[in-house]
Amino acid sequence: MKIAILGAMPEEIEPFLDEFECEKIDYANNSFYITNFKNHELIIAYSKIGKVNSTLTATIMIEKFKAQILLFTGVAGALKEGLKIGDILYATSVVQHDLDITAFGHPYGFVPGSPIFVETDKKLNEIALKTAKNLGLNITPGIIASGDQFINSNEKKEWIKTTFNASAAEMEGASVGQVCHALNVGYFLMRSISDEACESAEFDFDDFMVESAKKSAEFMLKMIENL
Ligand code: SAH
């Protein structure tokens, strides 16, 4: 199978590039790293931050490199109580928290022609759960909310959490979900918590991002062994 492994920042895919010898292909102002693992071909890339970059990169991985499933690995800010820095969660569905045409009577996160919540792939989620069980690790399911904003305010955090019942906030997962949904490609989204999305979250992010990114990527490597 051809498997896309996508992160947003270099640190989120570095554990993969350390693990594998890859062929590097430059395309569309980005680099794609190709390697073989077991019976699979891996297409590895980081999109750069935000929904537009991640949409572009996911589309290229599927349309040009023919990825059949897409696994996203990275870090996120915690919204729900109980989620701590270093914890790992996976998305049951994704939503764009900054999509707002409420002026026309629509709910937050809605545009005509798309669902508000885009579901991730149930089979891939089950494989992740099985992998976690085998490793004796706890991974938490939840809704992940994406927007083109770094969330570092209690007020904004509470709003996203209560409006969408979301567990974590980040900046790429929902746009990639939409691409996979439209192109009928199985989507798995995993994030390790780097900060708590509250005031001064940027300081925790700077301190914990590399460690959390590594945790998520290392888990994903184990998960791929079970695919
Ligand atoms: N330090 C970077 C910017 C990081 S933006 C720079 O200066 O270039 C935050 C990244 O981590 C995004 O890719 C996003 O998906 C994720 N993320 C982690 N915590 C987040 C939060 N509290 N709010 C939004 N995104 C967050």
CSV table of C-alpha atoms and ligand atoms in Angstrom, one decimal:
chain,number,residue,atom,x,y,z
A,1,MET,CA,0.0,0.0,0.0
A,2,LYS,CA,1.1,3.6,-0.6
A,3,ILE,CA,0.9,5.5,2.7
A,4,ALA,CA,1.2,9.2,3.1
A,5,ILE,CA,2.8,10.4,6.4
A,6,LEU,CA,2.2,14.1,6.9
A,7,GLY,CA,3.2,16.6,9.6
A,8,ALA,CA,3.0,20.4,9.6
A,9,MET,CA,6.5,21.2,10.9
A,10,PRO,CA,9.9,19.6,10.2
A,11,GLU,CA,10.1,18.3,13.8
A,12,GLU,CA,7.0,16.3,13.3
A,13,ILE,CA,8.4,14.1,10.6
A,14,GLU,CA,12.1,14.1,11.6
A,15,PRO,CA,11.8,10.8,13.5
A,16,PHE,CA,10.7,9.2,10.2
A,17,LEU,CA,13.6,10.7,8.3
A,18,ASP,CA,16.0,9.6,11.0
A,19,GLU,CA,14.7,6.0,10.7
A,20,PHE,CA,14.6,5.6,6.9
A,21,GLU,CA,16.8,6.2,3.9
A,22,CYS,CA,14.6,8.2,1.6
A,23,GLU,CA,14.6,9.5,-2.0
A,24,LYS,CA,13.8,13.3,-1.9
A,25,ILE,CA,11.6,14.8,-4.6
A,26,ASP,CA,11.1,18.5,-4.7
A,27,TYR,CA,7.7,19.7,-5.9
A,28,ALA,CA,5.4,22.7,-5.5
A,29,ASN,CA,7.8,24.6,-3.2
A,30,ASN,CA,8.0,21.6,-0.9
A,31,SER,CA,10.0,18.3,-0.5
A,32,PHE,CA,8.5,14.8,-0.5
A,33,TYR,CA,10.5,11.8,0.9
A,34,ILE,CA,9.9,8.4,-0.5
A,35,THR,CA,10.9,5.1,1.0
A,36,ASN,CA,9.9,1.5,1.4
A,37,PHE,CA,8.9,-0.2,4.6
A,38,LYS,CA,7.7,-3.8,4.8
A,39,ASN,CA,5.3,-4.1,1.9
A,40,HIS,CA,4.5,-0.4,1.8
A,41,GLU,CA,5.7,2.7,0.1
A,42,LEU,CA,5.9,5.6,2.4
A,43,ILE,CA,5.5,9.2,1.1
A,44,ILE,CA,6.7,11.5,3.9
A,45,ALA,CA,6.4,15.3,4.0
A,46,TYR,CA,5.7,18.3,6.3
A,47,SER,CA,3.2,20.8,4.8
A,48,LYS,CA,4.2,23.9,6.6
A,49,ILE,CA,1.8,25.4,9.1
A,50,GLY,CA,-1.9,26.1,8.4
A,51,LYS,CA,-4.9,24.9,6.5
A,52,VAL,CA,-3.9,26.1,3.1
A,53,ASN,CA,-0.4,24.5,3.2
A,54,SER,CA,-1.8,21.2,4.6
A,55,THR,CA,-4.6,21.1,1.9
A,56,LEU,CA,-2.0,21.6,-0.9
A,57,THR,CA,0.4,19.0,0.5
A,58,ALA,CA,-2.3,16.4,1.2
A,59,THR,CA,-3.7,16.8,-2.3
A,60,ILE,CA,-0.3,16.3,-3.9
A,61,MET,CA,0.4,13.2,-1.8
A,62,ILE,CA,-2.8,11.7,-3.0
A,63,GLU,CA,-3.0,13.0,-6.6
A,64,LYS,CA,0.7,13.0,-7.6
A,65,PHE,CA,2.2,10.3,-5.4
A,66,LYS,CA,-1.0,8.1,-5.3
A,67,ALA,CA,-1.2,7.7,-1.5
A,68,GLN,CA,-4.0,5.3,-0.7
A,69,ILE,CA,-4.3,6.3,3.0
A,70,LEU,CA,-3.0,9.3,4.9
A,71,LEU,CA,-1.7,9.4,8.4
A,72,PHE,CA,-1.1,12.8,10.1
A,73,THR,CA,1.3,13.1,13.0
A,74,GLY,CA,2.0,16.2,15.1
A,75,VAL,CA,1.3,18.3,18.2
A,76,ALA,CA,-1.8,20.2,19.4
A,77,GLY,CA,-3.0,22.4,22.2
A,78,ALA,CA,-5.3,20.6,24.8
A,79,LEU,CA,-8.8,21.9,25.2
A,80,LYS,CA,-10.5,19.2,27.3
A,81,GLU,CA,-9.7,18.9,31.0
A,82,GLY,CA,-7.6,15.9,31.8
A,83,LEU,CA,-5.4,16.1,28.7
A,84,LYS,CA,-1.9,16.9,29.7
A,85,ILE,CA,1.3,17.8,27.8
A,86,GLY,CA,2.7,14.6,26.3
A,87,ASP,CA,-0.7,12.8,26.1
A,88,ILE,CA,-1.6,11.3,22.8
A,89,LEU,CA,-5.0,11.6,21.2
A,90,TYR,CA,-6.5,10.6,17.8
A,91,ALA,CA,-9.4,12.3,16.0
A,92,THR,CA,-12.7,10.6,15.7
A,93,SER,CA,-13.7,13.6,13.5
A,94,VAL,CA,-12.3,17.0,12.6
A,95,VAL,CA,-13.9,20.5,12.3
A,96,GLN,CA,-12.8,24.0,11.1
A,97,HIS,CA,-13.4,26.2,14.1
A,98,ASP,CA,-12.6,29.4,12.2
A,99,LEU,CA,-15.1,28.8,9.4
A,100,ASP,CA,-17.9,31.3,10.0
A,101,ILE,CA,-20.8,32.2,7.8
A,102,THR,CA,-23.1,32.4,10.8
A,103,ALA,CA,-24.3,35.8,9.4
A,104,PHE,CA,-26.5,33.8,7.0
A,105,GLY,CA,-28.0,31.6,9.8
A,106,HIS,CA,-25.6,28.7,9.4
A,107,PRO,CA,-23.9,27.1,12.4
A,108,TYR,CA,-20.2,27.6,13.1
A,109,GLY,CA,-17.9,25.4,11.1
A,110,PHE,CA,-20.5,24.9,8.2
A,111,VAL,CA,-20.3,25.7,4.5
A,112,PRO,CA,-22.9,24.4,2.1
A,113,GLY,CA,-21.7,21.1,0.4
A,114,SER,CA,-19.6,19.9,3.3
A,115,PRO,CA,-20.3,18.3,6.7
A,116,ILE,CA,-19.3,20.4,9.8
A,117,PHE,CA,-17.6,17.3,11.3
A,118,VAL,CA,-15.6,15.1,8.9
A,119,GLU,CA,-15.1,11.6,10.2
A,120,THR,CA,-11.7,9.9,10.2
A,121,ASP,CA,-11.2,6.3,9.2
A,122,LYS,CA,-12.7,3.8,11.7
A,123,LYS,CA,-10.5,0.9,10.7
A,124,LEU,CA,-7.3,3.0,11.1
A,125,ASN,CA,-8.6,4.2,14.5
A,126,GLU,CA,-9.1,0.6,15.5
A,127,ILE,CA,-5.5,-0.3,14.4
A,128,ALA,CA,-4.2,2.6,16.5
A,129,LEU,CA,-6.1,1.4,19.5
A,130,LYS,CA,-4.8,-2.1,19.1
A,131,THR,CA,-1.3,-0.8,18.7
A,132,ALA,CA,-1.6,1.3,21.9
A,133,LYS,CA,-3.0,-1.7,23.8
A,134,ASN,CA,0.0,-3.9,22.7
A,135,LEU,CA,2.4,-1.2,23.8
A,136,GLY,CA,0.5,-0.6,27.1
A,137,LEU,CA,-0.1,3.0,26.1
A,138,ASN,CA,-3.2,5.1,26.6
A,139,ILE,CA,-4.5,7.1,23.6
A,140,THR,CA,-7.6,9.2,23.8
A,141,PRO,CA,-10.3,9.6,21.1
A,142,GLY,CA,-11.8,13.1,20.5
A,143,ILE,CA,-12.9,15.7,18.1
A,144,ILE,CA,-10.0,17.8,16.9
A,145,ALA,CA,-10.6,21.5,15.8
A,146,SER,CA,-8.5,23.3,13.3
A,147,GLY,CA,-8.1,26.9,12.4
A,148,ASP,CA,-5.5,29.3,11.1
A,149,GLN,CA,-4.7,30.6,14.6
A,150,PHE,CA,-2.4,29.5,17.4
A,151,ILE,CA,-4.8,29.4,20.4
A,152,ASN,CA,-3.3,30.9,23.5
A,153,SER,CA,-6.2,32.4,25.4
A,154,ASN,CA,-8.6,30.9,27.9
A,155,GLU,CA,-11.5,32.6,26.4
A,156,LYS,CA,-10.9,31.3,22.8
A,157,LYS,CA,-10.1,27.9,24.2
A,158,GLU,CA,-13.4,27.6,26.1
A,159,TRP,CA,-15.3,28.8,23.0
A,160,ILE,CA,-13.8,26.2,20.7
A,161,LYS,CA,-14.3,23.5,23.3
A,162,THR,CA,-17.9,24.3,24.0
A,163,THR,CA,-19.0,25.2,20.5
A,164,PHE,CA,-17.6,22.0,18.9
A,165,ASN,CA,-17.1,19.6,21.9
A,166,ALA,CA,-13.5,19.5,20.8
A,167,SER,CA,-10.7,17.9,22.7
A,168,ALA,CA,-7.7,19.6,21.1
A,169,ALA,CA,-6.9,22.6,18.8
A,170,GLU,CA,-4.4,22.7,16.0
A,171,MET,CA,-4.0,24.2,12.5
A,172,GLU,CA,-4.1,21.5,9.8
A,173,GLY,CA,-6.1,18.4,10.7
A,174,ALA,CA,-9.5,19.5,9.5
A,175,SER,CA,-8.4,20.7,6.1
A,176,VAL,CA,-6.5,17.4,5.5
A,177,GLY,CA,-9.7,15.6,6.6
A,178,GLN,CA,-11.7,17.4,4.0
A,179,VAL,CA,-9.2,16.5,1.2
A,180,CYS,CA,-9.2,12.8,2.2
A,181,HIS,CA,-13.0,12.8,2.4
A,182,ALA,CA,-13.4,14.3,-1.0
A,183,LEU,CA,-10.8,12.0,-2.6
A,184,ASN,CA,-12.0,8.9,-0.7
A,185,VAL,CA,-8.7,8.2,1.0
A,186,GLY,CA,-8.7,6.8,4.6
A,187,TYR,CA,-7.6,9.4,7.1
A,188,PHE,CA,-5.9,9.0,10.5
A,189,LEU,CA,-5.0,12.0,12.6
A,190,MET,CA,-2.9,11.8,15.7
A,191,ARG,CA,-1.6,14.6,17.9
A,192,SER,CA,0.5,14.7,21.1
A,193,ILE,CA,-0.2,17.6,23.4
A,194,SER,CA,2.4,20.3,23.3
A,195,ASP,CA,0.6,23.0,25.4
A,196,GLU,CA,-2.8,23.7,27.0
A,197,ALA,CA,-3.9,26.5,24.5
A,198,CYS,CA,-4.3,28.9,27.4
A,199,GLU,CA,-2.5,32.2,28.1
A,200,SER,CA,1.3,31.8,27.5
A,201,ALA,CA,0.8,28.5,25.6
A,202,GLU,CA,3.6,29.6,23.3
A,203,PHE,CA,6.1,29.1,26.1
A,204,ASP,CA,5.0,25.5,26.8
A,205,PHE,CA,4.9,24.9,23.0
A,206,ASP,CA,8.5,26.0,22.7
A,207,ASP,CA,9.6,23.8,25.6
A,208,PHE,CA,7.6,20.6,24.7
A,209,MET,CA,7.0,20.6,21.0
A,210,VAL,CA,10.0,18.5,20.0
A,211,GLU,CA,9.4,15.9,22.7
A,212,SER,CA,5.6,15.7,21.9
A,213,ALA,CA,6.2,15.6,18.2
A,214,LYS,CA,8.6,12.7,18.7
A,215,LYS,CA,6.0,10.8,20.8
A,216,SER,CA,3.4,11.0,18.2
A,217,ALA,CA,5.8,10.0,15.3
A,218,GLU,CA,7.2,7.1,17.3
A,219,PHE,CA,3.7,5.8,18.0
A,220,MET,CA,2.8,6.1,14.3
A,221,LEU,CA,5.9,4.1,13.3
A,222,LYS,CA,4.6,1.3,15.5
A,223,MET,CA,1.2,1.6,14.1
A,224,ILE,CA,2.5,1.3,10.5
A,225,GLU,CA,3.9,-2.1,11.5
A,226,ASN,CA,0.4,-3.2,12.1
A,227,LEU,CA,-1.1,-2.1,8.8
B,1,SAH,N1,6.6,28.1,16.5
B,1,SAH,C1,6.2,28.1,15.2
B,1,SAH,C2,4.7,28.3,15.1
B,1,SAH,C3,3.9,27.1,15.6
B,1,SAH,S1,2.2,27.2,15.3
B,1,SAH,C4,6.9,29.2,14.4
B,1,SAH,O1,7.4,30.2,15.0
B,1,SAH,O2,7.1,29.1,13.2
B,1,SAH,C5,1.6,25.8,16.1
B,1,SAH,C6,1.8,24.5,15.4
B,1,SAH,O3,1.5,23.4,16.3
B,1,SAH,C7,0.7,24.3,14.3
B,1,SAH,O4,1.2,23.4,13.3
B,1,SAH,C8,-0.5,23.6,15.0
B,1,SAH,O5,-1.1,22.6,14.3
B,1,SAH,C9,0.1,23.0,16.3
B,1,SAH,N2,-0.4,23.6,17.6
B,1,SAH,C10,0.1,23.2,18.8
B,1,SAH,N3,-0.5,23.9,19.8
B,1,SAH,C11,-1.4,24.7,19.2
B,1,SAH,C12,-2.4,25.6,19.7
B,1,SAH,N4,-2.4,25.9,21.0
B,1,SAH,N5,-3.2,26.2,18.9
B,1,SAH,C13,-3.1,26.0,17.5
B,1,SAH,N6,-2.2,25.1,17.0
B,1,SAH,C14,-1.4,24.5,17.8
